[in-house]
Short mmCIF file of C-alpha atoms in Angstrom, two decimals:
data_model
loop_
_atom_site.label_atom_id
_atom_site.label_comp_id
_atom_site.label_asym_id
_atom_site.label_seq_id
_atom_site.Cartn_x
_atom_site.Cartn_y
_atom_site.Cartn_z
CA UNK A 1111 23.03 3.77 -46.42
CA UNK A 1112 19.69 2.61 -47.03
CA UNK A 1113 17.15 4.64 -44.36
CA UNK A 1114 13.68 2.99 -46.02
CA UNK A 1115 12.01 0.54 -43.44
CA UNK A 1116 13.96 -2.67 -45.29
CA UNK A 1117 17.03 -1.24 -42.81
CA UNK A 1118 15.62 -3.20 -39.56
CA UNK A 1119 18.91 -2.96 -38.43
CA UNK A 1120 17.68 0.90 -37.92
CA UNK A 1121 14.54 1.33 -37.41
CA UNK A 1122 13.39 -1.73 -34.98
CA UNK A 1123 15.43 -0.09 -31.80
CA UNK A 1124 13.34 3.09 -32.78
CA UNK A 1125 10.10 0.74 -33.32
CA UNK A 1126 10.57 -1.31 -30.34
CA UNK A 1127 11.12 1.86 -28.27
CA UNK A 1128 8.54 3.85 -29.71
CA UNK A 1129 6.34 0.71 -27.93
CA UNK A 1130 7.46 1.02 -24.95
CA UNK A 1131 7.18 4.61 -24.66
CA UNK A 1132 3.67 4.49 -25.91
CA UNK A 1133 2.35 1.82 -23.50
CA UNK A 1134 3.90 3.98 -20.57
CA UNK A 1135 1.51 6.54 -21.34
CA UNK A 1136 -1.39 4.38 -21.90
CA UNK A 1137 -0.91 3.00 -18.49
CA UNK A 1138 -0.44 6.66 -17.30
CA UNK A 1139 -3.84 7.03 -18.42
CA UNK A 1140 -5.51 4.27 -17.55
CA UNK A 1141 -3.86 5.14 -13.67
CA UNK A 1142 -5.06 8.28 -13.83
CA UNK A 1143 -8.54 7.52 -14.92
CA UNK A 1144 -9.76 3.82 -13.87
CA UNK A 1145 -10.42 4.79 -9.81
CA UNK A 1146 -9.62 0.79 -9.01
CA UNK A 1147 -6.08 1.29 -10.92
CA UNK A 1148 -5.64 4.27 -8.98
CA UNK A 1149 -6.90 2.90 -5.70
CA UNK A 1150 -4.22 0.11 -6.17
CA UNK A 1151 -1.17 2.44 -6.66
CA UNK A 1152 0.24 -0.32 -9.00
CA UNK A 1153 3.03 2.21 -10.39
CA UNK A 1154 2.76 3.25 -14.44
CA UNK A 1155 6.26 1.59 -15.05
CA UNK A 1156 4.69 -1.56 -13.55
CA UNK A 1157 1.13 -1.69 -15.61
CA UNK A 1158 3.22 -0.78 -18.39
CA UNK A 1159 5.11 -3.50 -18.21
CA UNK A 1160 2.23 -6.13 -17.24
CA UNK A 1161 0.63 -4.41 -20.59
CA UNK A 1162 3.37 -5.23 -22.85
CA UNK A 1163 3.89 -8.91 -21.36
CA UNK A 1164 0.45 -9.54 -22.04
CA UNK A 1165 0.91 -8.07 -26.07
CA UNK A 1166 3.96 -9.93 -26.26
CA UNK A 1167 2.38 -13.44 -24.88
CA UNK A 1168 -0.48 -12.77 -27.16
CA UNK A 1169 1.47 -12.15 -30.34
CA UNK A 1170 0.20 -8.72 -30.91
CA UNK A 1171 3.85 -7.29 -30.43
CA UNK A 1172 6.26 -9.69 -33.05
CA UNK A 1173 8.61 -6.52 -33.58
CA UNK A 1174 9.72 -6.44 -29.70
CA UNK A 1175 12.56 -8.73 -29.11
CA UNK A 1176 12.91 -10.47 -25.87
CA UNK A 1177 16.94 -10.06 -26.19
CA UNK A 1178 16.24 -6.50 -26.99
CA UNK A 1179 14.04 -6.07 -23.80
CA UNK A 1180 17.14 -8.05 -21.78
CA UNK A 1181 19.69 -5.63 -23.23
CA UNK A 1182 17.67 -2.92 -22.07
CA UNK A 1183 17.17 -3.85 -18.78
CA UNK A 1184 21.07 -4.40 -17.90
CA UNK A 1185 21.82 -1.13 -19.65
CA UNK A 1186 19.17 0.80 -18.06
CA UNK A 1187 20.34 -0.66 -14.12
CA UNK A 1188 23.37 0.35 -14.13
CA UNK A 1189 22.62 3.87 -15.95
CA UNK A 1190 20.57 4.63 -13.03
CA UNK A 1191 22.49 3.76 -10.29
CA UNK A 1192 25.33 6.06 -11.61
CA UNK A 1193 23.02 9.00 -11.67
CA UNK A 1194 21.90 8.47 -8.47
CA UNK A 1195 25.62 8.14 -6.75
CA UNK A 1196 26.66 11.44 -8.75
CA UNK A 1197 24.35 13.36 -6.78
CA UNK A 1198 26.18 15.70 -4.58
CA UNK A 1199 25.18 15.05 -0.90
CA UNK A 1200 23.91 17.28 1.51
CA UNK A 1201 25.74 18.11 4.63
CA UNK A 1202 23.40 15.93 7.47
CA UNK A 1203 23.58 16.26 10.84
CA UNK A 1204 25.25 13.18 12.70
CA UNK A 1205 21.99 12.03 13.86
CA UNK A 1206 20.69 11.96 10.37
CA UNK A 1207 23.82 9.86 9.09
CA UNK A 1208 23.26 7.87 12.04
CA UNK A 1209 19.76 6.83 11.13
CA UNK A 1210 21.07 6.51 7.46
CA UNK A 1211 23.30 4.25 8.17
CA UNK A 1212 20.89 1.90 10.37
CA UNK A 1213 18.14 2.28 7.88
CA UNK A 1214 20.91 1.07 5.48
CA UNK A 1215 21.20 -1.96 8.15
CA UNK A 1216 17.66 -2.80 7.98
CA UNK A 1217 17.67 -2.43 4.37
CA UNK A 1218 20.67 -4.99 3.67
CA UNK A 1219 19.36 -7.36 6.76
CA UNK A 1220 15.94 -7.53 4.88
CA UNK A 1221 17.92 -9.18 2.03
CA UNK A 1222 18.88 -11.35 4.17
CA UNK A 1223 15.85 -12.39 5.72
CA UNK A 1224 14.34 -12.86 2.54
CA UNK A 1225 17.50 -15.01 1.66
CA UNK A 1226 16.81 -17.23 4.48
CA UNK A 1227 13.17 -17.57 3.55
CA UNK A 1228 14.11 -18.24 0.23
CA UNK A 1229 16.71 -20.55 0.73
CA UNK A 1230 15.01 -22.73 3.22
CA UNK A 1231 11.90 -23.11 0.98
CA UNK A 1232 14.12 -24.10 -1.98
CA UNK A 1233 16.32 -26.48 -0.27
CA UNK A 1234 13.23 -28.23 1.79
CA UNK A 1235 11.34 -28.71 -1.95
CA UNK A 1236 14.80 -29.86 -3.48
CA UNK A 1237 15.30 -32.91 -0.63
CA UNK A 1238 11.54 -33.45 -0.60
CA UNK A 1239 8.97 -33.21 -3.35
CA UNK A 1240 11.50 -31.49 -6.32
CA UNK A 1241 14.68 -33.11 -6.17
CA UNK A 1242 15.18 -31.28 -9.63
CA UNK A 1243 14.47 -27.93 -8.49
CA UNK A 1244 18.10 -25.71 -8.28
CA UNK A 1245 19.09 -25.81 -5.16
CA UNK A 1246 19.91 -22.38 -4.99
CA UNK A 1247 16.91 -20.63 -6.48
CA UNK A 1248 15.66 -19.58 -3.07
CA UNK A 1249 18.08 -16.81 -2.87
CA UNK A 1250 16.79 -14.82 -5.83
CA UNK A 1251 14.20 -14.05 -3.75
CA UNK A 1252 15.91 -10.61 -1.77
CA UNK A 1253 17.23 -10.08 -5.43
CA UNK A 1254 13.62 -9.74 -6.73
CA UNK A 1255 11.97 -8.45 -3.91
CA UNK A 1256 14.62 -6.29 -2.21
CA UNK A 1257 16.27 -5.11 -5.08
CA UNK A 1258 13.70 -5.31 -8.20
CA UNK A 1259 13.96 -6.33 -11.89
CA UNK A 1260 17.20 -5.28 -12.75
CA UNK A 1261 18.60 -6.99 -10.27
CA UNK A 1262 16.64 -10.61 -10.67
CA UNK A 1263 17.30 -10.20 -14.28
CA UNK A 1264 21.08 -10.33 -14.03
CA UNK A 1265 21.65 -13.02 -11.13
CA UNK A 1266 18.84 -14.95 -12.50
CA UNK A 1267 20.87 -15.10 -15.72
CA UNK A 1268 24.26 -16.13 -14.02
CA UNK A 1269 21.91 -18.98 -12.33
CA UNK A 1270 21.06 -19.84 -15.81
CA UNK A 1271 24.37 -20.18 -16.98
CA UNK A 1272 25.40 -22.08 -14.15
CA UNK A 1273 22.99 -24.52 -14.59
CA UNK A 1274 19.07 -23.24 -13.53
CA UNK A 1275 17.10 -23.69 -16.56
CA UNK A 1276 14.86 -20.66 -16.66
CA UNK A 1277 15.98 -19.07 -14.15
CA UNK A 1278 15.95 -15.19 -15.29
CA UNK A 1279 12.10 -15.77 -15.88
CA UNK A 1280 11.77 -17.00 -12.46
CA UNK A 1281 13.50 -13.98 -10.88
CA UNK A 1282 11.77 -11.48 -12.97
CA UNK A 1283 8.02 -13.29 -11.94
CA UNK A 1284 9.37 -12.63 -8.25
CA UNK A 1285 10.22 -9.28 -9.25
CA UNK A 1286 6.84 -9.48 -10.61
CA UNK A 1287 5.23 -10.36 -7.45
CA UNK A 1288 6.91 -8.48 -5.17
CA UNK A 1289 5.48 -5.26 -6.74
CA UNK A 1290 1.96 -6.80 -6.39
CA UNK A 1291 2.95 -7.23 -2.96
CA UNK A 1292 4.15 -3.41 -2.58
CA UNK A 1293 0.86 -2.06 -4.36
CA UNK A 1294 -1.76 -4.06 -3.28
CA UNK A 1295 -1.12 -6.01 0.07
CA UNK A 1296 0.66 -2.41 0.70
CA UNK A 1297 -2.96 -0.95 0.19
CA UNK A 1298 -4.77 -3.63 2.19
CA UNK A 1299 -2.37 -2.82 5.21
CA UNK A 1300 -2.58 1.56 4.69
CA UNK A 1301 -6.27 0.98 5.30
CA UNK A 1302 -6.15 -1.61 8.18
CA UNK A 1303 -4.03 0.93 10.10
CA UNK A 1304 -6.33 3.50 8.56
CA UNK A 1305 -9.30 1.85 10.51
CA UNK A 1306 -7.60 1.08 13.63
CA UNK A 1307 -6.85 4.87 13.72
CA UNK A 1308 -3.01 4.05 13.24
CA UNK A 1309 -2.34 6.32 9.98
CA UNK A 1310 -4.85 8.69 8.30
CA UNK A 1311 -4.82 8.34 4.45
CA UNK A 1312 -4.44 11.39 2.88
CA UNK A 1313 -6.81 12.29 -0.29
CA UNK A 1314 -4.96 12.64 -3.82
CA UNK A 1315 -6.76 15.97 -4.40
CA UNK A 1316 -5.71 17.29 -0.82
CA UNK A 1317 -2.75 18.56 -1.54
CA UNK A 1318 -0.90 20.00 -4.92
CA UNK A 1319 0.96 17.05 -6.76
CA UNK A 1320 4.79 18.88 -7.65
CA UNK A 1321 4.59 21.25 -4.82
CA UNK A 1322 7.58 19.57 -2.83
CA UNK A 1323 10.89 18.81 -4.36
CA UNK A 1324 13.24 16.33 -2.56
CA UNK A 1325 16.62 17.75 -4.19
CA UNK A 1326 17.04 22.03 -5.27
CA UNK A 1327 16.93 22.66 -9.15
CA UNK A 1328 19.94 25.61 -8.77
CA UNK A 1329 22.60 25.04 -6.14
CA UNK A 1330 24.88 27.60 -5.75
CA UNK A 1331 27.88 27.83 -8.10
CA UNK A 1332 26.78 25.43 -10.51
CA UNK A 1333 26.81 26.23 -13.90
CA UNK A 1334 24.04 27.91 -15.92
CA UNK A 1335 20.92 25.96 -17.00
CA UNK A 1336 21.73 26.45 -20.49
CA UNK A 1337 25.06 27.85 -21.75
CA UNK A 1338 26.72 27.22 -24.53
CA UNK A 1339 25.80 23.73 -23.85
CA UNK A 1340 22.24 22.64 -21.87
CA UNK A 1341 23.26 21.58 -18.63
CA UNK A 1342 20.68 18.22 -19.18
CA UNK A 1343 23.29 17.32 -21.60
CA UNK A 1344 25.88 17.54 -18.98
CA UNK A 1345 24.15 15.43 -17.10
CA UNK A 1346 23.55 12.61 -19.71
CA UNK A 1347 27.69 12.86 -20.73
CA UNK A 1348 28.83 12.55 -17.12
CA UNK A 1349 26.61 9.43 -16.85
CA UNK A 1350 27.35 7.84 -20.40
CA UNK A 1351 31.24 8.78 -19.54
CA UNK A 1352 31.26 7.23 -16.56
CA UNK A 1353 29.11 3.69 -18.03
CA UNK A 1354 31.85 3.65 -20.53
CA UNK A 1355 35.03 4.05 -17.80
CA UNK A 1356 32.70 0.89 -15.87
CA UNK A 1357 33.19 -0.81 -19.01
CA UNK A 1358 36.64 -0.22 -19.30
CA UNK A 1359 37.34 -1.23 -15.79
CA UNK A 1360 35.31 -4.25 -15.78
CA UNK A 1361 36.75 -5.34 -19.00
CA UNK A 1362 40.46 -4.74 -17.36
CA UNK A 1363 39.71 -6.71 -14.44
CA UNK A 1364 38.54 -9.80 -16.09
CA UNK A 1365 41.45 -9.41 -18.79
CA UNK A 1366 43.92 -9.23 -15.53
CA UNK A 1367 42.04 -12.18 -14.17
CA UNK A 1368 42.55 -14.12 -17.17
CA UNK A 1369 46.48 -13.75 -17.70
CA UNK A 1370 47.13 -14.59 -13.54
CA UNK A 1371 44.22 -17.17 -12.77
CA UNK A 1372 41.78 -18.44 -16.17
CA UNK A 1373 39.66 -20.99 -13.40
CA UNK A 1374 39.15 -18.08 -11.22
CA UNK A 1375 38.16 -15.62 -14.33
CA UNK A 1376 35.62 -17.84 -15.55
CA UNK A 1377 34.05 -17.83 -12.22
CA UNK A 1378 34.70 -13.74 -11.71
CA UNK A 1379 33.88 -12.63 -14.78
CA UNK A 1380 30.43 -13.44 -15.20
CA UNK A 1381 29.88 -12.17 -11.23
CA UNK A 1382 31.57 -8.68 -12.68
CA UNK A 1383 29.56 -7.92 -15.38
CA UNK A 1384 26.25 -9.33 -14.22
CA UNK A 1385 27.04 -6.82 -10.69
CA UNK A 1386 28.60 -3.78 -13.08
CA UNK A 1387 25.87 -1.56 -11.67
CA UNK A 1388 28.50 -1.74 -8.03
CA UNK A 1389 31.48 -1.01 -10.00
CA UNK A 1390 29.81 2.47 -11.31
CA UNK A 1391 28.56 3.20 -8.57
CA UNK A 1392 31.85 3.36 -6.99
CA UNK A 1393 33.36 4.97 -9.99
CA UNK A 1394 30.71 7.88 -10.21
CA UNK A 1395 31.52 8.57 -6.18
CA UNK A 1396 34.67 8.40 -7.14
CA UNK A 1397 34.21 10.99 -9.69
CA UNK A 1398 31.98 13.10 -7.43
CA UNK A 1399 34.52 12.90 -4.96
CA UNK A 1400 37.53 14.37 -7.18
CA UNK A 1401 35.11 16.95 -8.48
CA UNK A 1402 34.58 18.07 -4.70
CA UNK A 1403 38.57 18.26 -4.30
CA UNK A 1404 39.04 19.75 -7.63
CA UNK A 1405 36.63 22.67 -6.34
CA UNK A 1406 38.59 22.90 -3.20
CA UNK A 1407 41.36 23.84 -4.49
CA UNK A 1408 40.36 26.31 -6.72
CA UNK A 1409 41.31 24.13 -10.16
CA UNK A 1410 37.29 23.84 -10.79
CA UNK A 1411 34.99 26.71 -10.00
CA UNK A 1412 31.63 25.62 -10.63
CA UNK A 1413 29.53 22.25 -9.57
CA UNK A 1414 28.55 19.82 -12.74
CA UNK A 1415 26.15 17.65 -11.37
CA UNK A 1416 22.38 18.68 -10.58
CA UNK A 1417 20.65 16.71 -8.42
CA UNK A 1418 17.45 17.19 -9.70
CA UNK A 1419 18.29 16.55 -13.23
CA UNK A 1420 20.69 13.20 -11.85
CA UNK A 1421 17.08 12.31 -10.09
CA UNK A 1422 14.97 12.56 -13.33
CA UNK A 1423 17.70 10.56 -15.69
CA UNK A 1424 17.77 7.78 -12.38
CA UNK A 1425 14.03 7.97 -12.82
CA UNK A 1426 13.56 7.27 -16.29
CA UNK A 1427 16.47 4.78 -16.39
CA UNK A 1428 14.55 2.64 -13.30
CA UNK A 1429 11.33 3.16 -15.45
CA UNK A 1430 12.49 1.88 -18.58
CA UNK A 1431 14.25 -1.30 -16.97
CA UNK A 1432 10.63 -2.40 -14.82
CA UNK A 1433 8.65 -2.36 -18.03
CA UNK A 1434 11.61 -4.02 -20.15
CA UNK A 1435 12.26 -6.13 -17.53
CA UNK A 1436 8.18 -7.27 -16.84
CA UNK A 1437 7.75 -7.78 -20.41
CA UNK A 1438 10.72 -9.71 -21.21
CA UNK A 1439 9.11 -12.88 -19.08
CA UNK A 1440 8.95 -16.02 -20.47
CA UNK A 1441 5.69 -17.48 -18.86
CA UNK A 1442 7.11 -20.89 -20.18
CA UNK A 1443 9.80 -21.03 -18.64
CA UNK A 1444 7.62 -20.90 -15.28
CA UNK A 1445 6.79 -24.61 -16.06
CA UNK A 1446 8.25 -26.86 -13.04
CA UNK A 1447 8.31 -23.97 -10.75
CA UNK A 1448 4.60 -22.64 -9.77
CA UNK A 1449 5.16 -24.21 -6.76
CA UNK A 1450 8.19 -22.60 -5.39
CA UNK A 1451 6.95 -19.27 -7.40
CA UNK A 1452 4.19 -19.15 -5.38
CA UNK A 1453 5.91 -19.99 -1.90
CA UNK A 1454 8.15 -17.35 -2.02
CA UNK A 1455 6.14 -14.78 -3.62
CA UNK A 1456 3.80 -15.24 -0.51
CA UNK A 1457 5.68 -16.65 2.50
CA UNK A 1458 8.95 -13.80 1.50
CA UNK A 1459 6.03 -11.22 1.39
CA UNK A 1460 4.86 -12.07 4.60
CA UNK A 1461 7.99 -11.97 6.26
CA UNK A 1462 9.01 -8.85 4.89
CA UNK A 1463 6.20 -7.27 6.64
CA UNK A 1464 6.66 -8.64 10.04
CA UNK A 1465 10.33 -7.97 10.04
CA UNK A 1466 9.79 -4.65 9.17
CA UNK A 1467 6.55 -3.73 11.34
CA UNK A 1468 9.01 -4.96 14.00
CA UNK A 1469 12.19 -3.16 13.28
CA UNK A 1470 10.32 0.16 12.64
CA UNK A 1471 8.89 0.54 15.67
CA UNK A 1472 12.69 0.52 17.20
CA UNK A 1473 14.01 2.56 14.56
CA UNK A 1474 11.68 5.20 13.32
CA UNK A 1475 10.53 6.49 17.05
CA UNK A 1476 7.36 8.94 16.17
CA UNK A 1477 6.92 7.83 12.61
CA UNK A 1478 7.31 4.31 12.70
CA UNK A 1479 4.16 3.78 10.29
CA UNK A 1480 5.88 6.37 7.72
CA UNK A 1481 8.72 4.35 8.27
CA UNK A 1482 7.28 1.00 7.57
CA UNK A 1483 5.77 1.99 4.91
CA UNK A 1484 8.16 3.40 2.49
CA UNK A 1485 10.53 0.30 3.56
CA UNK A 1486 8.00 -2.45 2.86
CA UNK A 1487 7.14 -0.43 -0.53
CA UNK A 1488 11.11 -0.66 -1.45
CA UNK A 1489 11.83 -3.91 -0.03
CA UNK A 1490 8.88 -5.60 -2.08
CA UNK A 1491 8.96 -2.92 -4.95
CA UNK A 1492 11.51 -0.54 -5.76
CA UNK A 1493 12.38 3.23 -4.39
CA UNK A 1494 9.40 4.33 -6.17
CA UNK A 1495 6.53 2.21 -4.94
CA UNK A 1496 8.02 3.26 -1.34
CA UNK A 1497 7.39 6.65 -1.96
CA UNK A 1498 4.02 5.93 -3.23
CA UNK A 1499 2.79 4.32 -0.10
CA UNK A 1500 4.29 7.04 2.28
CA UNK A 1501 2.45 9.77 0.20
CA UNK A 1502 -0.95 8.05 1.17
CA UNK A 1503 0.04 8.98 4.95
CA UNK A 1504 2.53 11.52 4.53
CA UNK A 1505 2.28 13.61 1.34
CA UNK A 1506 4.19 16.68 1.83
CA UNK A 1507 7.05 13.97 2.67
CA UNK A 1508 7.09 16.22 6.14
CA UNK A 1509 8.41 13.19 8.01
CA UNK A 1510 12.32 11.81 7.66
CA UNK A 1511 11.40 8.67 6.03
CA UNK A 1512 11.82 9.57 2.25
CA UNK A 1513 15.33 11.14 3.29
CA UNK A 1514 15.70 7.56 5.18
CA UNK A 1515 15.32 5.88 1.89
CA UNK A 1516 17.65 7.83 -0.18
CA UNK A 1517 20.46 7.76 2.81
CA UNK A 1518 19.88 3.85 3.59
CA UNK A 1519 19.66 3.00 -0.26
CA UNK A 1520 23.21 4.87 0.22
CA UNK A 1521 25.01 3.11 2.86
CA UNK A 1522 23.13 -0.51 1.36
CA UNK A 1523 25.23 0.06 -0.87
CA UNK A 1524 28.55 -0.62 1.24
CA UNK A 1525 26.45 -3.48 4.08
CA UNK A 1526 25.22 -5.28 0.58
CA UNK A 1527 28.65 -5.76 -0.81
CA UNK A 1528 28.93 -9.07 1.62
CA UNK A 1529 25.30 -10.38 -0.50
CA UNK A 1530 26.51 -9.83 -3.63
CA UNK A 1531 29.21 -12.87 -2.52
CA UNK A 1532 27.10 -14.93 -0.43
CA UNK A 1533 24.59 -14.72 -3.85
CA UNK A 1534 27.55 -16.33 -6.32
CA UNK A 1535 28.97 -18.51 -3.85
CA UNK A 1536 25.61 -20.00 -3.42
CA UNK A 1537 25.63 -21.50 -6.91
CA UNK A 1538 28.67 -23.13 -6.82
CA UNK A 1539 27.46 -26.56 -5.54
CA UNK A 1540 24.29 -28.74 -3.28
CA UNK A 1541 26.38 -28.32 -0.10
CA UNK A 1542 27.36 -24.77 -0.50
CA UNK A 1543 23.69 -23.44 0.03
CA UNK A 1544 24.18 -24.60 3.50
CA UNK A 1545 26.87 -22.34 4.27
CA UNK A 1546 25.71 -19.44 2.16
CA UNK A 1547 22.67 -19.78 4.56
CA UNK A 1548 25.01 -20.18 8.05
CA UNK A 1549 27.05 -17.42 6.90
CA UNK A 1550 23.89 -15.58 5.79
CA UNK A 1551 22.06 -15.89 9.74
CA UNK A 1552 25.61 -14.78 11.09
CA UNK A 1553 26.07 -11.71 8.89
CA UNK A 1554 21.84 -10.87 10.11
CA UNK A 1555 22.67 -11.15 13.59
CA UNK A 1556 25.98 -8.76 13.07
CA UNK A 1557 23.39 -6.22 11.22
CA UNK A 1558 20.66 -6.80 13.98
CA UNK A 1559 23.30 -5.76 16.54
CA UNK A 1560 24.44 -2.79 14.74
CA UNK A 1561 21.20 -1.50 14.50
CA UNK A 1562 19.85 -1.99 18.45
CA UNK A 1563 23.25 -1.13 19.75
CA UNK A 1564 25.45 1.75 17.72
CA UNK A 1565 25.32 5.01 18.58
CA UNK A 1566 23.95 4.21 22.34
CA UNK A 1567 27.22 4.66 24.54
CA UNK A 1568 27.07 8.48 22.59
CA UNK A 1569 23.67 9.03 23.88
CA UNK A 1570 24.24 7.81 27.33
CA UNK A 1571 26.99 9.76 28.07
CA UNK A 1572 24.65 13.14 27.01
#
């Protein structure tokens, strides 16, 4: 084998990772010491990525692949998602998994207000002034905004297959936008409230940064920290493992599909694989489930999965996919849609924060700003930008709202399933947007009702 730089079959992955790592701690720098970067609380991943779109629009980058930047991205999604569903959960209190469960509510019924936005802006410019413009383009708005790059990369590419030319670039911009929304509006709105004696903002050097942990590094009975294997390399295996088991399964489900019903694979398949992030997440509870029962009954003795460590990998997997995901944009393929970029990036934004500020001040009694906060950073952002607003006002995370995040993005899980289906049938033709957006109000109102009216009767009859 030849290992001399004429291999680029070996040595650009390395390269075009070596890039990408570099530029994340470039912007790390530049957030740490430009006081305007650090004022904006534009997340590293996210100036990273701006960094390396810029390079790669300028030319100064040839070696990074846009395909290898894709790849990347879809890998990296569903990589994180299984780390974060092996966690092991801690035992909450009903009221907590009440709350979790409504702030899942308000999570998934976010999506679906942004839908709606999205929806009715793209099919009013589609019978109007674009009679061109895909019909259905409106709905990778909550796909951007309420669920981030990964997520606007792979519907955005199903679009493209189905027929939305340059559609991945337009869901990644939103993506785009919707952590400029997070950072800065997010900013603009901390020191409104900050003014009008709402919130108090909370000085960087006021407190210790890495005093608080969310998760514990040692629970009891897991196994050692390093043994005669590390147990960071347990970690990594039991992800990878189950990533390969999604493959498997997703591969035997379209290959099922295909002997009973070919017309219905081709229209499953590509839903499968671009959503295979859902199918491990299902498999690593799965997993952590029959670890849990193994342990019961004696036949395992020690727990495998650290939380912490689970954390860090979900961490640098989300990290990794928002720069890839930034820089692979095509700015190009923008051309034909500034105007309904621009709409949604501003008029979605803008309803996001109203619904929100609304539903917080229901649902998060005596820390509704914390509350608000931390949603409108993950419902424009991702999980990350949320916690970097609700540090500003709550840095020692002393309030419930970061636990709100991690137990709603938890139970979104199971209330989003219905989105993922509303978000392929909407493709499927002019007249099925309309009922995608019927069915889209109906499922809302269901959510809205969950949320004002569970768990009442119980409290009544204390």
């Amino acid at each position: 084998m030849d290992f001399s730089a004429a291999n680029t079959t070996l040595w650009n992955p390395i390269i075009q990772i070596g890039i990408i790592a570099g530029l994340v701690i470039l912007a790390n720098i530049l957030r740490r010491k430009i006081v305007f970067i650090q004022r904006s609380m534009i997340p590293t991943a996210v100036l990273a990525g701006f960094i390396l779109l810029l390079f790669k629009s300028l030319g100064l980058v040839p070696v990074i692949s846009t395909e290898f930047l894709e790849t990347v991205t879809y890998h990296a999604l569903g990589l994180g998602f299984i780390a974060m569903s092996l966690r092991v959960p801690d035992n909450t209190a009903a009221t907590e998994k009440m709350i979790g469960s409504k702030s899942g509510a308000l999570i998934v019924s976010t999506y679906l207000v942004q839908a709606l936005v999205g929806l009715a802006i793209s099919i009013f410019l589609a019978y109007t002034f674009m009679p061109d413009l895909f019909k259905a383009s409106g709905i990778l708005l909550p796909m951007a905004y309420g669920q981030g790059p990964g997520q606007a990369n792979n519907v955005g590419t199903t679009y493209e297959a189905l027929g939305m030319v340059g559609g991945r670039s337009f869901g990644l911009s939103l993506a785009a936008a919707g952590f400029l929304c997070a950072c800065i509006f997010g900013v603009i709105f901390l020191n409104f409230y900050n003014r009008k004696g709402k919130v108090k903002r909370i000085d960087e050097k006021d407190y210790v940064s890495g005093s608080i942990t969310l998760d514990t590094f040692q629970d009891e009975n897991e196994i050692p920290i390093a043994e005669s294997v590390d147990k960071f390399s347990i970690q990594i295996a039991l992800v990878c493992l189950i990533y390969l088991l999604t493959y498997v399964v997703t591969k035997g489900i379209t290959d099922l599909l295909m002997l009973i019903s070919p017309g219905l694979a081709e229209t499953v398949s590509t839903l499968l694989w671009g959503f295979n992030f859902i199918i491990g997440s299902v498999l690593a509870i799965v997993c952590r489930s029959l670890f849990k029962g193994l342990r019961n009954i004696k036949w395992m003795h020690r727990q495998y999965q650290n939380n912490y460590l689970l954390s860090r990998l979900s961490g640098f997997a989300f990290d990794i996919m928002i720069v890839a995901g930034i820089a692979s944009i095509n700015i190009s393929d923008l051309e034909g849609y500034w105007v309904p970029f621009l709409l949604m990036a501003i008029v979605g934004g803008i309803a996001t924060f109203f619904y929100l500020i609304l539903l917080s001040k229901h649902l998060y009694k005596g820390y509704e700003y914390e509350g608000f906060f931390s949603m409108f950073g993950m419902l424009t952002g991702t999980i990350s930008s949320g916690v970097l607003l609700l540090r500003e006002i709550d840095p020692e995370l002393k309030t419930p709202a970061a636990n709100n995040l991690i137990l709603g993005s938890s139970f979104g899980i199971l209330f989003g399933a219905p989105v993922l289906l509303l978000v392929s049938m909407a493709a499927k033709g002019d007249n099925m947007v309309f009922l995608v957006a019927g069915l889209a109000a109906l499922y809302l109102a269901g959510l809205l009702l969950f949320i004002f009216k569970a768990g009442k009767g119980k409290r009544n009859k204390k």
